[in-house]
XYZ file of C-alpha atoms in Angstrom:
571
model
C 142.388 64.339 160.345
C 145.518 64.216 158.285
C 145.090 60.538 157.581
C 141.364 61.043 156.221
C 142.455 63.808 153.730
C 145.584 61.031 152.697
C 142.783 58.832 151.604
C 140.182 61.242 150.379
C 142.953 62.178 148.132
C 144.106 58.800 146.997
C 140.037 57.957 146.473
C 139.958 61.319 143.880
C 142.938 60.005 142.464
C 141.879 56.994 141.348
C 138.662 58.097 140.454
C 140.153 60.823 137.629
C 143.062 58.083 136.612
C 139.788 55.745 135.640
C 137.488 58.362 134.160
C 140.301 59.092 131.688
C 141.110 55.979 130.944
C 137.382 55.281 129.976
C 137.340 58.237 128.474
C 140.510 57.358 126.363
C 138.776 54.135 125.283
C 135.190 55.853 124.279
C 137.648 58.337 121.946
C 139.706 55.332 120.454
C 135.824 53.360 119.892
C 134.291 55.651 118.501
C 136.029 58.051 116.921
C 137.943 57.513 113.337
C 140.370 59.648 111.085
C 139.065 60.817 107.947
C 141.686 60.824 104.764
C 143.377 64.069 105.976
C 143.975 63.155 109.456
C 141.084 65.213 110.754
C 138.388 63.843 112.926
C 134.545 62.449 112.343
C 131.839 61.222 114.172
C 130.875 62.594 117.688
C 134.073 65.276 118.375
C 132.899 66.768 114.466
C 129.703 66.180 115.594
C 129.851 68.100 118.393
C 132.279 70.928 116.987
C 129.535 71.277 114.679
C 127.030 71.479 117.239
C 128.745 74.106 119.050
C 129.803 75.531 115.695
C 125.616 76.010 115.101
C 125.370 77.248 119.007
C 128.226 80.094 118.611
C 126.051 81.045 115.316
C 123.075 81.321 116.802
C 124.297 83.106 119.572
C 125.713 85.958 117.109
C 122.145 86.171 115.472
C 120.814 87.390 118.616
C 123.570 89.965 119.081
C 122.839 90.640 115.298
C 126.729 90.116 115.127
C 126.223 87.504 112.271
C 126.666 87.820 108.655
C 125.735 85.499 105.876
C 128.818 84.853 103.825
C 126.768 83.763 100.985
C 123.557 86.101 100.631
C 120.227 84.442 101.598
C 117.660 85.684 99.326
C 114.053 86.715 101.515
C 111.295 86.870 98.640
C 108.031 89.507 100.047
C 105.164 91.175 98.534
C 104.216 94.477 99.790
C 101.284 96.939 99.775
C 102.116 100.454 98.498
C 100.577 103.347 99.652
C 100.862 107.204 98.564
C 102.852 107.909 101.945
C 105.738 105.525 100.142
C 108.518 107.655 98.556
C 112.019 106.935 97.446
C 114.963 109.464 96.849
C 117.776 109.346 94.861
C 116.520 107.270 92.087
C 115.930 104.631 94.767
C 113.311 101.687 93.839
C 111.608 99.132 96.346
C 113.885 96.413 96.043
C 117.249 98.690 95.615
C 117.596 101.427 98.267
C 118.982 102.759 101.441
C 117.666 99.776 103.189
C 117.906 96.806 100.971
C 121.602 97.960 100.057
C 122.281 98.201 104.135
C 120.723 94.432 104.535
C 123.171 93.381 101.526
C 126.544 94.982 103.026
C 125.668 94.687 106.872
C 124.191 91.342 107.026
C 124.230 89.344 103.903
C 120.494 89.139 103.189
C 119.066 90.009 99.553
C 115.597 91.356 99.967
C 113.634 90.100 96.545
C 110.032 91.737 95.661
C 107.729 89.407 94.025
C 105.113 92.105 93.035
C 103.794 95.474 94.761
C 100.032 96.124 94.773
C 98.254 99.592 95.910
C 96.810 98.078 99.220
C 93.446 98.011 98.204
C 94.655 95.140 95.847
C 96.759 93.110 98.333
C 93.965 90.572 99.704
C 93.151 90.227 96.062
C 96.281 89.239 94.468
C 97.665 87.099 97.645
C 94.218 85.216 97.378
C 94.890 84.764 93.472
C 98.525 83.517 94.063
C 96.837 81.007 96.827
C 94.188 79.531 94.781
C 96.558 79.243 91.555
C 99.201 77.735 93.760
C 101.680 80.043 92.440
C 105.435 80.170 93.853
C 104.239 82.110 97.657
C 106.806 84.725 99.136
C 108.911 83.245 101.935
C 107.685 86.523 104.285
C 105.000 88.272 104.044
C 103.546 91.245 106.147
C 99.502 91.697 107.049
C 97.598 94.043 108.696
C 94.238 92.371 107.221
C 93.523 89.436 110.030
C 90.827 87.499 107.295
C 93.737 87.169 104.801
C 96.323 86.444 107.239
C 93.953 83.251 108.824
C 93.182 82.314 105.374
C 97.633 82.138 104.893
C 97.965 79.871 107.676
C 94.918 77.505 107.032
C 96.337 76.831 104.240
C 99.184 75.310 105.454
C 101.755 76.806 103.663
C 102.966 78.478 106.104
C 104.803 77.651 109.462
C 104.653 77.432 113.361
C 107.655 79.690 114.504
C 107.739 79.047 118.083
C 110.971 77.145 118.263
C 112.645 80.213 116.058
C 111.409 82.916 118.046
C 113.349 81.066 121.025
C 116.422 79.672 119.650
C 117.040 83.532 117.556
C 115.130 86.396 119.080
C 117.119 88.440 120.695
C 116.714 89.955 124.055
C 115.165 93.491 123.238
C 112.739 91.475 120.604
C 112.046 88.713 123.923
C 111.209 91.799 126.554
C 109.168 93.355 124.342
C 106.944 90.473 122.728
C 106.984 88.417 125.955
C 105.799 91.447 128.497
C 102.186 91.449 127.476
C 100.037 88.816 127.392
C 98.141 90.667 124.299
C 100.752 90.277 122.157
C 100.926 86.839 120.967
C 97.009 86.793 121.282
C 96.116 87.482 117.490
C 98.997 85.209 116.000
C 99.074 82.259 118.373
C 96.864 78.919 117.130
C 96.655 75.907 119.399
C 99.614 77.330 121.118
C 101.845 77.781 118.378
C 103.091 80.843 117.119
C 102.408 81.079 113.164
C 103.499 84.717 112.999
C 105.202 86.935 113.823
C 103.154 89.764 115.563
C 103.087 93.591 114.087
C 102.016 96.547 115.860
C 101.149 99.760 116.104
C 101.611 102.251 119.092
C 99.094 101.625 121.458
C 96.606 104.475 120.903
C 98.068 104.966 117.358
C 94.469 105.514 115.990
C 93.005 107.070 118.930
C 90.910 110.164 117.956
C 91.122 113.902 119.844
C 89.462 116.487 118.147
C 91.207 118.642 115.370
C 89.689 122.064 114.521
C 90.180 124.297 111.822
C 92.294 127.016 114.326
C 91.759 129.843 111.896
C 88.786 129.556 110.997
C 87.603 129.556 115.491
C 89.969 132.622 115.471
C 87.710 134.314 112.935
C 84.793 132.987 114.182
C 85.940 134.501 117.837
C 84.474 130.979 119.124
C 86.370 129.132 121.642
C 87.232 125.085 121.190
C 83.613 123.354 122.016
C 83.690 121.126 125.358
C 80.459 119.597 124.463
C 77.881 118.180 122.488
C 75.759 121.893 122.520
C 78.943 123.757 121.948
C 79.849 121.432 118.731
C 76.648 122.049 117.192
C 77.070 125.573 118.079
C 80.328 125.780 116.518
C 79.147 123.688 113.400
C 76.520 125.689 112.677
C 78.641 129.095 112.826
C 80.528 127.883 110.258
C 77.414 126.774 107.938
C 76.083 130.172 109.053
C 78.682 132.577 108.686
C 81.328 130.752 106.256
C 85.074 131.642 107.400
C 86.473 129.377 104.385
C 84.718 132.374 102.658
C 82.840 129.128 100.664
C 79.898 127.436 100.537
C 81.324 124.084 100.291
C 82.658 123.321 103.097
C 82.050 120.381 105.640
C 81.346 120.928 109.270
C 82.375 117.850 110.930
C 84.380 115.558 108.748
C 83.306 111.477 109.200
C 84.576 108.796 106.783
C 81.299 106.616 106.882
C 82.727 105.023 103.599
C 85.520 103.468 105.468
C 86.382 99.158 105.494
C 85.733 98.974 101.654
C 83.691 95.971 101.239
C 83.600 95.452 104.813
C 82.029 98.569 105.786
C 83.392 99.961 109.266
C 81.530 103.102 108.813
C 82.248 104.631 112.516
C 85.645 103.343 113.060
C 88.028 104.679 110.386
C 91.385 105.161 111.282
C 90.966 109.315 110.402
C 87.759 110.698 110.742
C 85.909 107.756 113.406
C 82.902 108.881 114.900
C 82.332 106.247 117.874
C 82.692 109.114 120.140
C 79.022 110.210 119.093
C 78.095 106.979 120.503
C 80.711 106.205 123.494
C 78.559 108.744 125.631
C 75.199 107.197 125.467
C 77.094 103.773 126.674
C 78.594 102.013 123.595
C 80.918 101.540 121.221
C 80.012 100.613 117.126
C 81.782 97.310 115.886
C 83.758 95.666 118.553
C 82.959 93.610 121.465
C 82.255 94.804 125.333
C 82.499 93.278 128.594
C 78.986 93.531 129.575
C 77.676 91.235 133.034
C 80.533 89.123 132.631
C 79.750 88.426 128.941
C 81.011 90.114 125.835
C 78.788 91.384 123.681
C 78.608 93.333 120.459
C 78.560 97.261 120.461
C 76.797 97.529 117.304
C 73.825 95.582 118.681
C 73.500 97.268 121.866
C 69.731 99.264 121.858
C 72.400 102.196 123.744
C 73.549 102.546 119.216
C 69.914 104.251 118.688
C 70.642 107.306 120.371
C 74.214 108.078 118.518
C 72.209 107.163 115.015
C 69.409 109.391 115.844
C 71.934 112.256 116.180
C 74.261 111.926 113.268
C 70.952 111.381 111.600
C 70.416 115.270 112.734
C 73.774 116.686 111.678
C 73.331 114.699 108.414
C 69.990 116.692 107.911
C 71.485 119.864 108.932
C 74.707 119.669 106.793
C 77.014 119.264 109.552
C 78.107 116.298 107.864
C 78.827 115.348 103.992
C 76.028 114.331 101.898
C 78.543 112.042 100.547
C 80.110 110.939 103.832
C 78.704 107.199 103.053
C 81.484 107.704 99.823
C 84.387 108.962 101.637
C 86.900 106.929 103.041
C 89.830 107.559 104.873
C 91.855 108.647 102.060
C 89.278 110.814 100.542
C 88.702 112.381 104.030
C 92.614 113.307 104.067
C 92.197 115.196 100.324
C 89.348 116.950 101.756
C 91.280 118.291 104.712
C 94.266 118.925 102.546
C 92.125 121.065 100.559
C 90.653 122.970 103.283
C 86.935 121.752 103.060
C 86.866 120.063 106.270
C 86.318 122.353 110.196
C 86.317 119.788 111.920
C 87.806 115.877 112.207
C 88.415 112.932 114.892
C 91.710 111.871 113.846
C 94.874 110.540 115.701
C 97.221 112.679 117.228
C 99.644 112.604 114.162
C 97.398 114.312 111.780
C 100.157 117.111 111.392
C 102.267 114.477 110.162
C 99.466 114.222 107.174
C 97.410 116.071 105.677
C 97.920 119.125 107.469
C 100.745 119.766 105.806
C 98.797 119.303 102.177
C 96.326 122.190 104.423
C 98.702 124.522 105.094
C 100.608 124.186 101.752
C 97.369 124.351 99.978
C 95.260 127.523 101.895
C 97.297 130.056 102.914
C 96.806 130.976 106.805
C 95.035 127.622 107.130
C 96.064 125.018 110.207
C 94.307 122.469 112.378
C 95.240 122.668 116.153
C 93.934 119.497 118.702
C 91.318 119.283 121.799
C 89.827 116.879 123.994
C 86.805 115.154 122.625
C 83.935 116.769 123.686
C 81.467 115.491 126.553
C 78.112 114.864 126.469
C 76.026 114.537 130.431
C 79.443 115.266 131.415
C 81.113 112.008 129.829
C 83.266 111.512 126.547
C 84.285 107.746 125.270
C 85.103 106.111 122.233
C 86.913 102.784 121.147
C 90.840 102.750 122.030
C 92.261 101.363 118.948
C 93.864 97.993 119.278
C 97.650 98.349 118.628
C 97.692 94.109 117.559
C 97.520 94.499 113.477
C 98.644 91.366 112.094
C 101.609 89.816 111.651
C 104.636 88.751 109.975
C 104.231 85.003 108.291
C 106.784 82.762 107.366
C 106.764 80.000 104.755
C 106.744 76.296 105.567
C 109.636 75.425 103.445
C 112.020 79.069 103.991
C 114.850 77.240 105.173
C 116.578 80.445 106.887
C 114.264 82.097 109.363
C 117.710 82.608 111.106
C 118.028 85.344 108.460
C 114.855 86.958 109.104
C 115.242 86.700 113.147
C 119.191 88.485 112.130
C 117.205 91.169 110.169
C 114.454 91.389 113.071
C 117.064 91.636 115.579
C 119.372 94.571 114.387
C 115.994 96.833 113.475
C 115.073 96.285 116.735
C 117.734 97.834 118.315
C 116.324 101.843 116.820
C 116.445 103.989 119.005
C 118.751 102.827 121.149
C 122.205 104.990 122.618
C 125.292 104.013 120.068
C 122.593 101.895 117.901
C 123.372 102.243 113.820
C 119.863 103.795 114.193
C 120.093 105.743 117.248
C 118.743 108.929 115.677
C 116.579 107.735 112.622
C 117.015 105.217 110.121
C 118.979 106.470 107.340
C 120.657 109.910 107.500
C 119.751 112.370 105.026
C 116.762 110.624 104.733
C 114.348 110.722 108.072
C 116.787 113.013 109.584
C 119.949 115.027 108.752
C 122.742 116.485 111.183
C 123.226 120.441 110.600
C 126.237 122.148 110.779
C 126.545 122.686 114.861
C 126.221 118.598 115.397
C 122.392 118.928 116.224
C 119.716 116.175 114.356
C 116.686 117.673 112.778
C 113.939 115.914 111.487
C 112.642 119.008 109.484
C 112.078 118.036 106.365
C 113.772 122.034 104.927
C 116.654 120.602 106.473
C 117.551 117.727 104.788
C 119.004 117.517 101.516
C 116.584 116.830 98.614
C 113.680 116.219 101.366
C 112.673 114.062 103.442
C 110.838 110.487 102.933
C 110.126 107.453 105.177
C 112.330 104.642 105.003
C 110.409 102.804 107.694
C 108.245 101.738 104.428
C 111.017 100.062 103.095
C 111.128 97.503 105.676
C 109.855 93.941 105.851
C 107.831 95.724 108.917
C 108.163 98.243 111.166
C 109.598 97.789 114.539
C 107.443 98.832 117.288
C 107.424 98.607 121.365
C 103.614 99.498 121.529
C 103.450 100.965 124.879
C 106.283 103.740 124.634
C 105.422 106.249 121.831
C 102.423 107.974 123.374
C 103.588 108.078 126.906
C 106.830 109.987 125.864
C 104.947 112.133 123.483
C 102.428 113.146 126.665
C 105.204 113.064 129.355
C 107.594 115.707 126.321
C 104.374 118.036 126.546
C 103.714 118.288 129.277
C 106.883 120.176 130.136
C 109.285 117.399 131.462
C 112.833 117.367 130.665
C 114.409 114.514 128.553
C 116.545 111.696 130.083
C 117.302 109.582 127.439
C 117.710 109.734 123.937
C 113.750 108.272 123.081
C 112.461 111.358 125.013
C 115.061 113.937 123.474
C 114.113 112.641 119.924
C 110.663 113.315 120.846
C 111.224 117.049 122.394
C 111.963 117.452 118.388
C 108.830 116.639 117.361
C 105.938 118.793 116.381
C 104.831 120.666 119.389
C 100.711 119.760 118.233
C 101.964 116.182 117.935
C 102.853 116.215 121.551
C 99.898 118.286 122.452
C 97.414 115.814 120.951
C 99.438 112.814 122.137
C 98.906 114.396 125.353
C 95.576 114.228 124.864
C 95.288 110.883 124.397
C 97.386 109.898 127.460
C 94.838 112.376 129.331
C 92.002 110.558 128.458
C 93.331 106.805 128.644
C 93.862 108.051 132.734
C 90.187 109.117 132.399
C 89.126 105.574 130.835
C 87.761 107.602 127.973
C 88.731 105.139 125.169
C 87.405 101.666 125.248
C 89.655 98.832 124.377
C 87.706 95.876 122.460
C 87.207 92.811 124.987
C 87.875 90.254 122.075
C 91.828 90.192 121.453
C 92.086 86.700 120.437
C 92.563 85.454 116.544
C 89.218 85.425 114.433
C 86.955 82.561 115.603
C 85.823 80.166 112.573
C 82.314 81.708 112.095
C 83.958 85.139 112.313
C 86.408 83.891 109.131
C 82.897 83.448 107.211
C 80.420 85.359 108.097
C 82.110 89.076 109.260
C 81.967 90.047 105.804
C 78.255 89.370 105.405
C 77.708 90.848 108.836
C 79.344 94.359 108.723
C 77.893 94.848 105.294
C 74.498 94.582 106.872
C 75.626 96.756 109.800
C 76.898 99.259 107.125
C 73.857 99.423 104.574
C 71.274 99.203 107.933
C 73.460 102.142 109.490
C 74.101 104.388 106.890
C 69.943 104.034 105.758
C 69.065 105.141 108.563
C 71.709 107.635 109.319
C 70.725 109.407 105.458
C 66.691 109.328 106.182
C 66.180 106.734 104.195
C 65.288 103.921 106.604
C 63.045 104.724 110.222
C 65.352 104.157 113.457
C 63.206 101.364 114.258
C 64.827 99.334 111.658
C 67.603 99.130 114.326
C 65.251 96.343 116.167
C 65.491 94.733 112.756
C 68.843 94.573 112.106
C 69.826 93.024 115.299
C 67.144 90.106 114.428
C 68.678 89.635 111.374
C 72.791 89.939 112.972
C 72.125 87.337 115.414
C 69.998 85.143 112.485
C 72.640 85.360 109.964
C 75.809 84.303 112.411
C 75.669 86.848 114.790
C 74.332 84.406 117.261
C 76.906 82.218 116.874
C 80.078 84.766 116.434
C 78.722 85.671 120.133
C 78.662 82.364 121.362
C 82.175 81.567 119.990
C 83.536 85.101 121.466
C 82.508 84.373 124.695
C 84.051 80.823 124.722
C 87.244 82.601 123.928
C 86.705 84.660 126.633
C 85.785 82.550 129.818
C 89.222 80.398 128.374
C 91.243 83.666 128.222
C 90.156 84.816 131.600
């Protein structure tokens, strides 16, 4: 035994005496001295190569820092939700000064447009082959597929991989949905944005003073909204004739009408009941097919066709979109609305400030035959592109990285983003989010991002889980005990009805299919004039039969076809 271990030891011996003597020899081949004694070729090579590893690696800590500022050129769409402070501007404020000092990235704005003119003027830069921003942020799908057709913008698989960091990798990578939208012949030409899951479902907000006057109880169904409706035709508790019943933004998508499924005041509950859902696609017999051509749509247009003629809707509700909706609520015109569940967020707050006494408070949606259903908003809106020749997406993945981390215990933004902006801390160490209690008000600074970080499947759950009486145990769920108690309530009532399969997600989840690129627009402007006729007496219900004839002639037929190949390949 002895003996064998002599020579097992001898063997290693000469085996390590050889391997660095060859290895002594590759060095002295291959290796020279530059002027200054230091070394080149393979050992720099590799030093380097480490050098780029070690870097990496501190990007997806969000360690890093660019010792030399990279400059990130965007675009963005304004809204009137985007306020600054302190004689802040877009590109220098809270945020752009903390992306300058913290990580060495300049943030450079080409041009701000109201959103209405976003598609516009990105189309116009496109076609005139202007200078394009290196990032750019899109909710609108059409434009965003237009960007990357064009080829000016680039695949960012081999990014996400080498830079994301591991809260951005559990997050995108734990739902097959979320790469769905943005992903082209398996490449990843965006990065995705999202909302929270249910962000846009609707519950049913009612005018809570005007049912206390009223001594009516919150309807439960169909008969007890028109009951309700017509009390407040009947016997006025705004103390005005011009008022609105039900508020419906039938004016909603613009020049691609979506008249039933605007973001605040939808009404594809009306039709959900009777068995379908207006403007997106349904697994029906193992095939999807299109809930605006479904003969189930007749009985939902035959009824707001009644409320229209009984002024329980606007005689202008074909005119009002979301926006105009919210100015109606914040002046107190509107009884009733479907609207998310952070309607006290806005405009309630325009309601309250505007009509003394005045206030909305949230319900289920009501039932009709003992069933309630509408669409369950997608929370996949877009993306984040990149262009083809931005040489430092490592900068953007750095950025991406440390906003990720909100929310998190001992994060920079563990309790909002900026303080004395989102939130404030009072005197006895508490946070409030109350916007009397910070100093010269509060704004948004999630606006002033490149885009907002989102995990889409946490928000509503904690809201629901918060109201219904639980106590926190971490800091997401303690942050949300501070919000508005109605908040909670309504995002309760959206976590209610997703356990009672009450909203209806769209079957088609996939990036627009070429027909859809060119011939949506053509199609929901047909749905909208055909719906909106009939829905104002000025075309018979019949014409329904019509209108599906002409969908399916016009490239409805063929959007179906190309939806369901997506589908048996996604199954």
């Amino acid at each position: 035994m002895s003996r064998k271990r002599s020579l097992l030891a001898l063997s290693l011996t000469a085996l390590l005496t050889l391997a660095a003597c060859s290895g002594k020899n590759d060095n002295n081949a291959n290796t020279a001295e530059g002027a200054d004694g230091t070394a080149s070729g393979p050992v720099q090579s590799q030093a380097a190569s480490e050098s780029q590893d070690a870097i990496a690696e501190a990007i997806r800590k969000g360690t890093y820092k660019f010792e030399t500022p990279v400059k990130i050129t965007t675009v963005k769409a304004t809204d009137s939700t985007m306020k600054y402070k302190n004689g802040e501007s877009a590109e220098n404020n809270v945020h752009t000064k903390w992306a300058r000092d913290e990580l060495g990235i300049d943030i450079k704005y080409l041009w701000q447009v109201p959103g209405d003119q976003f598609a516009t003027k990105m189309r116009s830069m496109l076609t005139s082959e202007e200078s394009l921003p290196d990032v750019l942020m899109t909710e609108d799908m059409t434009l965003l597929n237009e960007l990357i057709q064009s080829g000016k913008y680039k695949d960012i698989s081999e990014d996400y991989e080498k830079y994301a960091s591991p809260t951005i990798k559990e997050i995108y990578n734990s739902n097959p949905l979320m790469w769905s939208q943005v992903t082209y012949d398996g490449k990843k030409m965006a990065f995705p944005n999202f909302a929270h899951a249910g962000n846009d479902n609707g519950v049913m907000w009612i005018r809570q003073d005007w049912l206390d006057k009223l001594g009516m109880k919150a309807p439960t169904t169909f008969e007890e909204l028109e009951a309700l409706m017509q009390a407040m035709l009947d016997k006025k508790p705004g103390g005005s004739d011009k008022i609105v019943p039900l508020g419906v933004s039938l004016g909603s998508g613009g020049s691609n009408p979506s008249i039933f499924n605007g973001w605040l005041g939808e009404s594809t509950w009306v039709f959900g009941p009777s068995g379908t859902i207006p403007n997106q696609w349904l697994e029906k017999d193992g095939k999807l097919v299109h809930g605006s051509t479904q003969p189930e749509m007749k009985e939902g247009l035959t009824r707001l066709r009644d409320w229209y003629d009984k002024g329980y809707i606007s005689k202008e509700a074909g005119l009002h979109d979301e926006n105009k909706l919210a100015e109606l609520i914040g002046q107190g015109k509107v009884g009733i609305v479907v609207a998310p569940y952070w309607l006290p967020n806005w405009p309630i707050p325009d309601l309250e400030k505007n009509v003394p006494g005045a206030t909305m408070n949230p319900y289920p949606l009501p039932t009709l035959n003992g069933k309630a259903a509408a669409r369950d908003s997608t929370f996949l809106r877009g993306g984040l592109i990149v262009k083809k020749d931005f040489e430092h997406t490592d900068a953007l993945f750095l950025y991406l990285n440390r906003i990720f981390e909100k929310g998190k215990t001992g994060s920079e933004f563990e309790n909002g983003w900026y303080k004395d902006y989102d939130y404030t801390v009072k005197a006895d160490g508490t946070i409030s989010v109350d916007d009397a209690d910070i100093p010269g008000g509060k704004v948004g600074p999630a606006k002033y991002l490149l885009m907002e970080p989102k995990n889409p499947f946490t928000n509503l759950k904690t809201l629901a889980k918060m109201s219904r009486g639980a106590k926190p145990s971490s800091e997401e769920e303690e942050r949300a005990l501070r919000t508005n108690p109605k908040v909670l309530k309504a995002g309760e009532y959206v976590d209610d009805g997703w356990q009672a399969n009450t909203y209806v997600p769209n079957a088609f989840t996939g990036s627009p299919t070429g027909t859809m690129q060119t011939k949506n627009g053509i199609l929901s402007k047909l749905e909208g004039e055909t719906f909106l006729g009939i829905i104002y007496g000025k075309k018979p219900i019949d014409d329904f039969d019509k209108f599906v004839k002409e969908w399916n002639k016009i490239g409805g037929e063929q959007v179906t076809k190309e939806a369901n190949e997506w589908y048996q390949k996604s199954k």
